[in-house]
Short mmCIF file of N, CA and C in Angstrom, two decimals:
data_model
loop_
_atom_site.label_atom_id
_atom_site.label_comp_id
_atom_site.label_asym_id
_atom_site.label_seq_id
_atom_site.Cartn_x
_atom_site.Cartn_y
_atom_site.Cartn_z
N UNK A 33 -17.63 -9.13 -32.70
CA UNK A 33 -16.48 -10.03 -32.74
C UNK A 33 -16.55 -10.88 -34.00
N UNK A 34 -16.56 -10.24 -35.15
CA UNK A 34 -16.66 -10.99 -36.40
C UNK A 34 -15.32 -11.55 -36.83
N UNK A 35 -14.22 -10.98 -36.31
CA UNK A 35 -12.89 -11.43 -36.72
C UNK A 35 -12.29 -12.43 -35.74
N UNK A 36 -13.11 -13.08 -34.91
CA UNK A 36 -12.62 -14.05 -33.94
C UNK A 36 -12.01 -15.24 -34.68
N UNK A 37 -10.72 -15.49 -34.46
CA UNK A 37 -10.04 -16.57 -35.19
C UNK A 37 -9.55 -17.70 -34.28
N UNK A 38 -9.46 -17.43 -32.97
CA UNK A 38 -8.96 -18.48 -32.07
C UNK A 38 -9.48 -18.27 -30.66
N UNK A 39 -9.75 -19.40 -29.98
CA UNK A 39 -10.16 -19.40 -28.57
C UNK A 39 -9.40 -20.52 -27.88
N UNK A 40 -8.78 -20.20 -26.74
CA UNK A 40 -8.07 -21.21 -25.96
C UNK A 40 -8.57 -21.17 -24.53
N UNK A 41 -8.51 -22.32 -23.85
CA UNK A 41 -8.78 -22.38 -22.42
C UNK A 41 -7.49 -22.82 -21.75
N UNK A 42 -7.05 -22.02 -20.76
CA UNK A 42 -5.78 -22.27 -20.09
C UNK A 42 -6.05 -22.47 -18.59
N UNK A 43 -5.68 -23.64 -18.08
CA UNK A 43 -5.86 -23.94 -16.66
C UNK A 43 -4.62 -23.49 -15.89
N UNK A 44 -4.81 -22.49 -15.03
CA UNK A 44 -3.75 -22.02 -14.14
C UNK A 44 -4.19 -22.30 -12.71
N UNK A 45 -3.31 -22.02 -11.76
CA UNK A 45 -3.65 -22.31 -10.36
C UNK A 45 -4.87 -21.53 -9.90
N UNK A 46 -5.05 -20.32 -10.42
CA UNK A 46 -6.17 -19.49 -9.95
C UNK A 46 -7.44 -19.71 -10.75
N UNK A 47 -7.44 -20.67 -11.66
CA UNK A 47 -8.66 -20.98 -12.40
C UNK A 47 -8.38 -21.25 -13.86
N UNK A 48 -9.46 -21.55 -14.60
CA UNK A 48 -9.36 -21.79 -16.03
C UNK A 48 -9.70 -20.48 -16.74
N UNK A 49 -8.78 -20.00 -17.55
CA UNK A 49 -8.95 -18.71 -18.22
C UNK A 49 -9.22 -18.92 -19.71
N UNK A 50 -10.13 -18.10 -20.24
CA UNK A 50 -10.49 -18.16 -21.66
C UNK A 50 -9.78 -17.02 -22.38
N UNK A 51 -9.01 -17.37 -23.40
CA UNK A 51 -8.29 -16.38 -24.21
C UNK A 51 -8.90 -16.40 -25.60
N UNK A 52 -9.32 -15.20 -26.07
CA UNK A 52 -9.90 -15.08 -27.40
C UNK A 52 -9.06 -14.11 -28.21
N UNK A 53 -8.92 -14.40 -29.50
CA UNK A 53 -8.09 -13.55 -30.37
C UNK A 53 -8.86 -13.20 -31.64
N UNK A 54 -8.94 -11.90 -31.91
CA UNK A 54 -9.52 -11.41 -33.16
C UNK A 54 -8.38 -10.94 -34.05
N UNK A 55 -8.44 -11.30 -35.32
CA UNK A 55 -7.42 -10.88 -36.29
C UNK A 55 -8.14 -10.48 -37.57
N UNK A 56 -8.16 -9.18 -37.84
CA UNK A 56 -8.75 -8.69 -39.08
C UNK A 56 -7.69 -8.72 -40.16
N UNK A 57 -7.79 -9.68 -41.07
CA UNK A 57 -6.73 -9.82 -42.07
C UNK A 57 -6.82 -8.76 -43.16
N UNK A 58 -7.93 -8.04 -43.24
CA UNK A 58 -7.99 -6.92 -44.20
C UNK A 58 -7.57 -5.62 -43.54
N UNK A 59 -7.98 -5.42 -42.28
CA UNK A 59 -7.66 -4.17 -41.58
C UNK A 59 -6.37 -4.26 -40.77
N UNK A 60 -5.90 -5.48 -40.51
CA UNK A 60 -4.72 -5.65 -39.68
C UNK A 60 -5.04 -5.54 -38.20
N UNK A 61 -6.32 -5.48 -37.86
CA UNK A 61 -6.73 -5.35 -36.46
C UNK A 61 -6.34 -6.60 -35.67
N UNK A 62 -5.88 -6.37 -34.42
CA UNK A 62 -5.60 -7.47 -33.49
C UNK A 62 -6.21 -7.11 -32.15
N UNK A 63 -7.04 -8.02 -31.61
CA UNK A 63 -7.64 -7.81 -30.29
C UNK A 63 -7.49 -9.10 -29.49
N UNK A 64 -7.00 -8.95 -28.24
CA UNK A 64 -6.86 -10.09 -27.33
C UNK A 64 -7.80 -9.86 -26.15
N UNK A 65 -8.62 -10.88 -25.85
CA UNK A 65 -9.50 -10.85 -24.68
C UNK A 65 -9.07 -11.96 -23.73
N UNK A 66 -9.00 -11.65 -22.43
CA UNK A 66 -8.76 -12.66 -21.41
C UNK A 66 -9.97 -12.64 -20.49
N UNK A 67 -10.67 -13.77 -20.41
CA UNK A 67 -11.89 -13.88 -19.61
C UNK A 67 -12.90 -12.79 -19.97
N UNK A 68 -13.01 -12.51 -21.27
CA UNK A 68 -13.99 -11.53 -21.76
C UNK A 68 -13.56 -10.08 -21.65
N UNK A 69 -12.40 -9.81 -21.03
CA UNK A 69 -11.92 -8.44 -20.84
C UNK A 69 -10.85 -8.15 -21.90
N UNK A 70 -11.01 -7.02 -22.58
CA UNK A 70 -10.06 -6.64 -23.62
C UNK A 70 -8.70 -6.30 -22.99
N UNK A 71 -7.64 -6.99 -23.44
CA UNK A 71 -6.29 -6.75 -22.93
C UNK A 71 -5.44 -5.96 -23.92
N UNK A 72 -5.61 -6.25 -25.20
CA UNK A 72 -4.82 -5.59 -26.26
C UNK A 72 -5.76 -5.26 -27.40
N UNK A 73 -5.63 -4.06 -27.96
CA UNK A 73 -6.35 -3.70 -29.19
C UNK A 73 -5.39 -2.89 -30.05
N UNK A 74 -5.16 -3.36 -31.27
CA UNK A 74 -4.33 -2.64 -32.23
C UNK A 74 -5.10 -2.57 -33.54
N UNK A 75 -5.26 -1.39 -34.06
CA UNK A 75 -5.97 -1.20 -35.34
C UNK A 75 -4.95 -0.90 -36.43
N UNK A 76 -5.29 -1.20 -37.66
CA UNK A 76 -4.53 -0.82 -38.84
C UNK A 76 -3.05 -1.18 -38.75
N UNK A 77 -2.79 -2.46 -38.51
CA UNK A 77 -1.41 -2.94 -38.53
C UNK A 77 -1.13 -3.45 -39.93
N UNK A 78 -0.07 -2.94 -40.52
CA UNK A 78 0.23 -3.34 -41.90
C UNK A 78 0.93 -4.69 -41.95
N UNK A 79 1.59 -5.04 -40.86
CA UNK A 79 2.24 -6.35 -40.81
C UNK A 79 1.23 -7.34 -40.22
N UNK A 80 0.80 -8.31 -41.01
CA UNK A 80 -0.25 -9.23 -40.58
C UNK A 80 0.28 -10.41 -39.77
N UNK A 81 1.59 -10.63 -39.78
CA UNK A 81 2.17 -11.70 -38.96
C UNK A 81 2.92 -11.07 -37.79
N UNK A 82 3.26 -11.88 -36.81
CA UNK A 82 3.97 -11.35 -35.64
C UNK A 82 3.49 -12.02 -34.38
N UNK A 83 3.56 -11.25 -33.26
CA UNK A 83 3.13 -11.83 -31.99
C UNK A 83 2.55 -10.76 -31.09
N UNK A 84 1.68 -11.20 -30.18
CA UNK A 84 1.10 -10.33 -29.16
C UNK A 84 1.36 -10.99 -27.81
N UNK A 85 1.95 -10.23 -26.87
CA UNK A 85 2.27 -10.76 -25.55
C UNK A 85 1.46 -10.03 -24.49
N UNK A 86 0.96 -10.78 -23.51
CA UNK A 86 0.11 -10.23 -22.45
C UNK A 86 0.22 -11.16 -21.24
N UNK A 87 -0.50 -10.83 -20.16
CA UNK A 87 -0.46 -11.68 -18.97
C UNK A 87 -1.84 -12.25 -18.69
N UNK A 88 -1.84 -13.40 -17.98
CA UNK A 88 -3.09 -14.11 -17.66
C UNK A 88 -3.08 -14.47 -16.18
N UNK A 89 -4.21 -14.25 -15.52
CA UNK A 89 -4.40 -14.75 -14.16
C UNK A 89 -3.75 -13.93 -13.06
N UNK A 90 -3.98 -14.38 -11.83
CA UNK A 90 -3.52 -13.68 -10.64
C UNK A 90 -1.99 -13.61 -10.57
N UNK A 91 -1.32 -14.65 -11.07
CA UNK A 91 0.15 -14.68 -11.02
C UNK A 91 0.77 -13.95 -12.20
N UNK A 92 -0.05 -13.29 -13.03
CA UNK A 92 0.42 -12.55 -14.21
C UNK A 92 1.34 -13.43 -15.07
N UNK A 93 0.84 -14.61 -15.41
CA UNK A 93 1.57 -15.56 -16.25
C UNK A 93 1.70 -15.00 -17.66
N UNK A 94 2.93 -15.07 -18.21
CA UNK A 94 3.18 -14.51 -19.54
C UNK A 94 2.58 -15.41 -20.63
N UNK A 95 1.83 -14.78 -21.54
CA UNK A 95 1.24 -15.51 -22.66
C UNK A 95 1.56 -14.77 -23.96
N UNK A 96 1.79 -15.52 -25.02
CA UNK A 96 2.09 -14.93 -26.33
C UNK A 96 1.28 -15.65 -27.40
N UNK A 97 0.62 -14.87 -28.25
CA UNK A 97 -0.05 -15.44 -29.42
C UNK A 97 0.86 -15.18 -30.61
N UNK A 98 1.24 -16.25 -31.30
CA UNK A 98 2.06 -16.14 -32.51
C UNK A 98 1.15 -16.20 -33.73
N UNK A 99 1.37 -15.28 -34.65
CA UNK A 99 0.59 -15.22 -35.89
C UNK A 99 1.55 -15.51 -37.04
N UNK A 100 1.32 -16.62 -37.72
CA UNK A 100 2.19 -17.02 -38.82
C UNK A 100 1.37 -17.22 -40.08
N UNK A 101 1.95 -16.84 -41.22
CA UNK A 101 1.29 -17.08 -42.50
C UNK A 101 1.54 -18.53 -42.89
N UNK A 102 0.47 -19.21 -43.31
CA UNK A 102 0.60 -20.60 -43.71
C UNK A 102 0.75 -20.65 -45.23
N UNK A 103 -0.23 -20.05 -45.93
CA UNK A 103 -0.13 -19.95 -47.40
C UNK A 103 -1.10 -18.88 -47.85
N UNK A 104 -0.69 -18.07 -48.80
CA UNK A 104 -1.56 -17.02 -49.31
C UNK A 104 -2.11 -16.15 -48.20
N UNK A 105 -3.43 -16.20 -48.01
CA UNK A 105 -4.05 -15.40 -46.96
C UNK A 105 -4.56 -16.27 -45.80
N UNK A 106 -3.91 -17.42 -45.61
CA UNK A 106 -4.27 -18.29 -44.48
C UNK A 106 -3.25 -18.08 -43.36
N UNK A 107 -3.73 -18.05 -42.14
CA UNK A 107 -2.86 -17.80 -41.00
C UNK A 107 -3.03 -18.89 -39.95
N UNK A 108 -1.95 -19.10 -39.18
CA UNK A 108 -1.97 -20.07 -38.09
C UNK A 108 -1.71 -19.29 -36.80
N UNK A 109 -2.47 -19.62 -35.77
CA UNK A 109 -2.38 -18.92 -34.49
C UNK A 109 -1.99 -19.93 -33.42
N UNK A 110 -0.88 -19.67 -32.72
CA UNK A 110 -0.46 -20.58 -31.66
C UNK A 110 -0.29 -19.78 -30.37
N UNK A 111 -0.66 -20.42 -29.25
CA UNK A 111 -0.55 -19.78 -27.95
C UNK A 111 0.61 -20.40 -27.19
N UNK A 112 1.46 -19.53 -26.62
CA UNK A 112 2.54 -19.98 -25.75
C UNK A 112 2.28 -19.45 -24.35
N UNK A 113 2.53 -20.28 -23.35
CA UNK A 113 2.42 -19.87 -21.96
C UNK A 113 3.81 -20.03 -21.34
N UNK A 114 4.32 -18.95 -20.77
CA UNK A 114 5.69 -18.94 -20.19
C UNK A 114 6.72 -19.48 -21.18
N UNK A 115 6.58 -19.11 -22.46
CA UNK A 115 7.56 -19.50 -23.47
C UNK A 115 7.43 -20.92 -24.00
N UNK A 116 6.42 -21.67 -23.53
CA UNK A 116 6.22 -23.04 -24.02
C UNK A 116 4.91 -23.10 -24.78
N UNK A 117 4.82 -24.02 -25.75
CA UNK A 117 3.55 -24.21 -26.44
C UNK A 117 2.52 -24.61 -25.39
N UNK A 118 1.25 -24.31 -25.66
CA UNK A 118 0.19 -24.61 -24.70
C UNK A 118 0.22 -26.10 -24.33
N UNK A 119 0.42 -26.97 -25.32
CA UNK A 119 0.45 -28.42 -25.08
C UNK A 119 1.58 -28.77 -24.11
N UNK A 120 2.80 -28.27 -24.39
CA UNK A 120 3.97 -28.54 -23.53
C UNK A 120 3.75 -27.97 -22.13
N UNK A 121 3.20 -26.76 -22.07
CA UNK A 121 2.96 -26.12 -20.78
C UNK A 121 2.00 -26.97 -19.94
N UNK A 122 0.91 -27.45 -20.55
CA UNK A 122 -0.08 -28.23 -19.82
C UNK A 122 0.49 -29.60 -19.41
N UNK A 123 1.34 -30.19 -20.27
CA UNK A 123 1.99 -31.46 -19.91
C UNK A 123 2.89 -31.25 -18.69
N UNK A 124 3.67 -30.17 -18.71
CA UNK A 124 4.58 -29.85 -17.61
C UNK A 124 3.78 -29.54 -16.35
N UNK A 125 2.69 -28.81 -16.53
CA UNK A 125 1.85 -28.41 -15.40
C UNK A 125 1.25 -29.64 -14.69
N UNK A 126 0.91 -30.67 -15.46
CA UNK A 126 0.34 -31.86 -14.84
C UNK A 126 1.37 -32.55 -13.95
N UNK A 127 2.67 -32.30 -14.19
CA UNK A 127 3.72 -32.86 -13.33
C UNK A 127 3.96 -32.01 -12.10
N UNK A 128 3.67 -30.71 -12.18
CA UNK A 128 4.01 -29.79 -11.08
C UNK A 128 2.81 -29.42 -10.22
N UNK A 129 1.60 -29.84 -10.63
CA UNK A 129 0.41 -29.51 -9.84
C UNK A 129 -0.50 -30.72 -9.69
N UNK A 130 -1.35 -30.67 -8.68
CA UNK A 130 -2.46 -31.62 -8.53
C UNK A 130 -3.72 -30.78 -8.48
N UNK A 131 -4.80 -31.27 -9.10
CA UNK A 131 -6.06 -30.53 -9.11
C UNK A 131 -7.20 -31.45 -8.69
N UNK A 132 -8.07 -30.90 -7.84
CA UNK A 132 -9.26 -31.62 -7.41
C UNK A 132 -10.46 -30.71 -7.60
N UNK A 133 -11.58 -31.29 -8.02
CA UNK A 133 -12.82 -30.53 -8.16
C UNK A 133 -13.88 -31.21 -7.29
N UNK A 134 -14.54 -30.43 -6.44
CA UNK A 134 -15.54 -30.98 -5.55
C UNK A 134 -16.61 -29.94 -5.28
N UNK A 135 -17.72 -30.39 -4.73
CA UNK A 135 -18.81 -29.49 -4.40
C UNK A 135 -18.91 -29.38 -2.88
N UNK A 136 -18.85 -28.15 -2.36
CA UNK A 136 -18.99 -27.91 -0.92
C UNK A 136 -20.13 -26.94 -0.71
N UNK A 137 -21.11 -27.33 0.06
CA UNK A 137 -22.29 -26.49 0.33
C UNK A 137 -22.93 -26.01 -0.96
N UNK A 138 -22.97 -26.88 -1.98
CA UNK A 138 -23.60 -26.54 -3.25
C UNK A 138 -22.76 -25.66 -4.17
N UNK A 139 -21.51 -25.39 -3.78
CA UNK A 139 -20.63 -24.55 -4.60
C UNK A 139 -19.50 -25.42 -5.14
N UNK A 140 -19.25 -25.33 -6.46
CA UNK A 140 -18.13 -26.08 -7.04
C UNK A 140 -16.82 -25.45 -6.62
N UNK A 141 -15.90 -26.28 -6.16
CA UNK A 141 -14.58 -25.81 -5.73
C UNK A 141 -13.52 -26.49 -6.56
N UNK A 142 -12.54 -25.72 -7.01
CA UNK A 142 -11.40 -26.24 -7.74
C UNK A 142 -10.17 -25.98 -6.87
N UNK A 143 -9.59 -27.06 -6.32
CA UNK A 143 -8.44 -26.95 -5.42
C UNK A 143 -7.20 -27.37 -6.21
N UNK A 144 -6.17 -26.51 -6.17
CA UNK A 144 -4.93 -26.79 -6.90
C UNK A 144 -3.76 -26.73 -5.91
N UNK A 145 -2.92 -27.77 -5.95
CA UNK A 145 -1.68 -27.79 -5.18
C UNK A 145 -0.52 -27.56 -6.14
N UNK A 146 0.28 -26.54 -5.89
CA UNK A 146 1.52 -26.33 -6.64
C UNK A 146 2.61 -27.08 -5.88
N UNK A 147 3.07 -28.20 -6.45
CA UNK A 147 3.98 -29.09 -5.73
C UNK A 147 5.33 -28.45 -5.44
N UNK A 148 5.80 -27.54 -6.32
CA UNK A 148 7.12 -26.95 -6.09
C UNK A 148 7.12 -25.97 -4.91
N UNK A 149 6.03 -25.25 -4.69
CA UNK A 149 5.97 -24.26 -3.60
C UNK A 149 5.09 -24.72 -2.45
N UNK A 150 4.28 -25.78 -2.69
CA UNK A 150 3.28 -26.28 -1.74
C UNK A 150 2.18 -25.24 -1.50
N UNK A 151 2.02 -24.27 -2.44
CA UNK A 151 0.92 -23.32 -2.36
C UNK A 151 -0.37 -24.05 -2.72
N UNK A 152 -1.45 -23.69 -2.03
CA UNK A 152 -2.76 -24.27 -2.29
C UNK A 152 -3.69 -23.14 -2.74
N UNK A 153 -4.40 -23.37 -3.84
CA UNK A 153 -5.36 -22.40 -4.38
C UNK A 153 -6.75 -23.03 -4.35
N UNK A 154 -7.76 -22.22 -4.07
CA UNK A 154 -9.14 -22.69 -4.16
C UNK A 154 -9.96 -21.60 -4.85
N UNK A 155 -10.53 -21.95 -6.01
CA UNK A 155 -11.34 -21.02 -6.79
C UNK A 155 -10.68 -19.66 -6.97
N UNK A 156 -9.39 -19.68 -7.32
CA UNK A 156 -8.70 -18.44 -7.65
C UNK A 156 -8.07 -17.72 -6.48
N UNK A 157 -8.22 -18.23 -5.27
CA UNK A 157 -7.62 -17.57 -4.10
C UNK A 157 -6.56 -18.48 -3.50
N UNK A 158 -5.41 -17.85 -3.18
CA UNK A 158 -4.35 -18.59 -2.51
C UNK A 158 -4.78 -18.77 -1.05
N UNK A 159 -4.72 -20.00 -0.57
CA UNK A 159 -5.22 -20.33 0.76
C UNK A 159 -4.14 -20.18 1.83
N UNK A 160 -4.57 -19.81 3.05
CA UNK A 160 -3.69 -19.85 4.22
C UNK A 160 -3.55 -21.31 4.58
N UNK A 161 -2.32 -21.79 4.72
CA UNK A 161 -2.12 -23.21 5.03
C UNK A 161 -1.22 -23.37 6.25
N UNK A 162 -1.31 -24.52 6.87
CA UNK A 162 -0.42 -24.90 7.96
C UNK A 162 0.11 -26.29 7.65
N UNK A 163 1.42 -26.41 7.55
CA UNK A 163 2.02 -27.70 7.23
C UNK A 163 2.57 -28.36 8.46
N UNK A 164 2.51 -29.69 8.48
CA UNK A 164 3.11 -30.41 9.60
C UNK A 164 3.65 -31.74 9.11
N UNK A 165 4.72 -32.19 9.79
CA UNK A 165 5.29 -33.50 9.48
C UNK A 165 4.54 -34.54 10.31
N UNK A 166 4.18 -35.64 9.66
CA UNK A 166 3.51 -36.74 10.35
C UNK A 166 4.33 -38.00 10.09
N UNK A 167 3.94 -39.10 10.72
CA UNK A 167 4.74 -40.33 10.67
C UNK A 167 5.08 -40.78 9.26
N UNK A 168 4.08 -40.72 8.32
CA UNK A 168 4.33 -41.26 6.98
C UNK A 168 4.51 -40.20 5.90
N UNK A 169 4.69 -38.92 6.28
CA UNK A 169 4.91 -37.86 5.27
C UNK A 169 4.59 -36.50 5.84
N UNK A 170 3.84 -35.70 5.06
CA UNK A 170 3.44 -34.36 5.54
C UNK A 170 1.95 -34.17 5.33
N UNK A 171 1.40 -33.22 6.08
CA UNK A 171 0.02 -32.83 5.91
C UNK A 171 -0.03 -31.31 5.81
N UNK A 172 -0.78 -30.82 4.83
CA UNK A 172 -0.98 -29.38 4.66
C UNK A 172 -2.45 -29.11 4.95
N UNK A 173 -2.72 -28.36 6.01
CA UNK A 173 -4.09 -28.11 6.46
C UNK A 173 -4.57 -26.73 6.02
N UNK A 174 -5.82 -26.65 5.62
CA UNK A 174 -6.45 -25.37 5.28
C UNK A 174 -7.96 -25.54 5.41
N UNK A 175 -8.69 -24.44 5.35
CA UNK A 175 -10.15 -24.49 5.47
C UNK A 175 -10.79 -23.85 4.27
N UNK A 176 -11.92 -24.43 3.85
CA UNK A 176 -12.77 -23.82 2.83
C UNK A 176 -14.14 -23.67 3.50
N UNK A 177 -14.50 -22.44 3.81
CA UNK A 177 -15.74 -22.22 4.58
C UNK A 177 -15.61 -22.88 5.93
N UNK A 178 -16.59 -23.73 6.27
CA UNK A 178 -16.55 -24.45 7.55
C UNK A 178 -15.95 -25.84 7.41
N UNK A 179 -15.32 -26.11 6.28
CA UNK A 179 -14.81 -27.46 6.02
C UNK A 179 -13.31 -27.55 6.28
N UNK A 180 -12.93 -28.59 7.03
CA UNK A 180 -11.51 -28.86 7.28
C UNK A 180 -10.94 -29.63 6.11
N UNK A 181 -9.86 -29.12 5.54
CA UNK A 181 -9.23 -29.75 4.38
C UNK A 181 -7.78 -30.07 4.71
N UNK A 182 -7.28 -31.13 4.10
CA UNK A 182 -5.91 -31.55 4.35
C UNK A 182 -5.38 -32.22 3.09
N UNK A 183 -4.18 -31.83 2.67
CA UNK A 183 -3.52 -32.54 1.57
C UNK A 183 -2.40 -33.35 2.20
N UNK A 184 -2.52 -34.68 2.07
CA UNK A 184 -1.49 -35.59 2.61
C UNK A 184 -0.48 -35.87 1.51
N UNK A 185 0.78 -35.79 1.86
CA UNK A 185 1.86 -36.14 0.93
C UNK A 185 2.58 -37.35 1.51
N UNK A 186 2.52 -38.48 0.76
CA UNK A 186 3.10 -39.74 1.23
C UNK A 186 3.97 -40.30 0.12
N UNK A 187 5.10 -40.86 0.47
CA UNK A 187 5.96 -41.48 -0.54
C UNK A 187 5.28 -42.71 -1.11
N UNK A 188 5.40 -42.87 -2.43
CA UNK A 188 4.81 -44.04 -3.09
C UNK A 188 5.67 -45.28 -2.85
N UNK A 189 6.93 -45.05 -2.42
CA UNK A 189 7.86 -46.16 -2.26
C UNK A 189 8.54 -46.52 -3.58
N UNK A 190 8.09 -45.87 -4.67
CA UNK A 190 8.69 -46.11 -5.99
C UNK A 190 9.29 -44.79 -6.47
N UNK A 191 10.56 -44.83 -6.84
CA UNK A 191 11.27 -43.61 -7.21
C UNK A 191 10.60 -42.89 -8.39
N UNK A 192 10.13 -43.65 -9.37
CA UNK A 192 9.57 -43.02 -10.57
C UNK A 192 8.19 -42.39 -10.32
N UNK A 193 7.47 -42.89 -9.34
CA UNK A 193 6.16 -42.32 -9.03
C UNK A 193 6.28 -41.13 -8.09
N UNK A 194 7.30 -41.17 -7.23
CA UNK A 194 7.51 -40.04 -6.32
C UNK A 194 6.50 -39.99 -5.20
N UNK A 195 6.05 -38.77 -4.91
CA UNK A 195 5.16 -38.53 -3.77
C UNK A 195 3.71 -38.53 -4.25
N UNK A 196 2.86 -39.15 -3.47
CA UNK A 196 1.43 -39.18 -3.79
C UNK A 196 0.72 -38.16 -2.91
N UNK A 197 -0.01 -37.24 -3.54
CA UNK A 197 -0.76 -36.21 -2.82
C UNK A 197 -2.24 -36.57 -2.83
N UNK A 198 -2.86 -36.51 -1.66
CA UNK A 198 -4.27 -36.87 -1.51
C UNK A 198 -4.99 -35.73 -0.80
N UNK A 199 -6.11 -35.31 -1.36
CA UNK A 199 -6.93 -34.28 -0.70
C UNK A 199 -8.00 -34.97 0.13
N UNK A 200 -8.10 -34.54 1.39
CA UNK A 200 -9.12 -35.07 2.30
C UNK A 200 -9.92 -33.88 2.81
N UNK A 201 -11.24 -33.94 2.60
CA UNK A 201 -12.15 -32.89 3.06
C UNK A 201 -13.18 -33.53 3.97
N UNK A 202 -13.28 -33.01 5.19
CA UNK A 202 -14.22 -33.56 6.19
C UNK A 202 -14.09 -35.07 6.28
N UNK A 203 -12.85 -35.56 6.37
CA UNK A 203 -12.52 -36.99 6.55
C UNK A 203 -12.89 -37.87 5.36
N UNK A 204 -13.11 -37.28 4.16
CA UNK A 204 -13.33 -38.14 2.99
C UNK A 204 -12.34 -37.76 1.89
N UNK A 205 -11.86 -38.80 1.20
CA UNK A 205 -10.86 -38.59 0.14
C UNK A 205 -11.54 -38.12 -1.13
N UNK A 206 -10.94 -37.10 -1.78
CA UNK A 206 -11.48 -36.52 -3.02
C UNK A 206 -10.62 -37.01 -4.19
N UNK A 207 -11.24 -37.56 -5.25
CA UNK A 207 -10.43 -38.02 -6.39
C UNK A 207 -9.83 -36.84 -7.17
N UNK A 208 -8.60 -37.05 -7.66
CA UNK A 208 -7.92 -36.01 -8.43
C UNK A 208 -8.49 -35.98 -9.85
N UNK A 209 -8.49 -34.78 -10.48
CA UNK A 209 -8.90 -34.67 -11.89
C UNK A 209 -7.67 -34.32 -12.72
N UNK A 210 -7.64 -34.79 -13.95
CA UNK A 210 -6.56 -34.46 -14.86
C UNK A 210 -7.07 -33.37 -15.80
N UNK A 211 -6.32 -32.27 -15.87
CA UNK A 211 -6.77 -31.14 -16.72
C UNK A 211 -6.10 -31.20 -18.06
#
C-alpha cells in the first residue's frame, strides 16, 4: 500500500468504518478499501481525476471519493456520504441519531438510536425492540445479552431542544457520546 493517499473513519449505525484510498498518480491505479477489504481496484487509468463510488456498512450507504487536481501533480481527495460531504453528513447524523458507548460483561458496546425510524443498533446488529407509551413519553425496550435496556424518549418542554433520549441499562443511565 505505497500509494495510500487518504484514510477516513465514518460512523454509521452499524459501526465505525475505515475507508482507505490508494491513488497511483504515475500508473493511474485506484484502489478503495472498506474495513481492510478491497472494494474497487482499477489499474492503468489515464484520467487521474474523477470519482469512485461504492457502498459502506450493513445498510449499503452510498459513498463517493472525489479526486480533483489542485495544481500540477497535486491532488485533493474528498469523501461524500449519501451525496453530502463527510463533515455535513456527520453534522446531520448527530441530529438524527443518538450514540452511547458502554461496557457490558467486559465487552464494549456501541448503541445507536436512529431517531427517524426508532431503529436501535448494537455493535453492528439491528436489535429486536418493543416500544410502549408511558406517562411522560415512550420507552423502547431491548436486550443485550442478559441485560435489560431501555431508551426513554421524553419531551424537553422546549421546542428547539425537542425530545430527549436516554439509555438506561440495568436501571442505570448511560451518558451519550458525540461522534
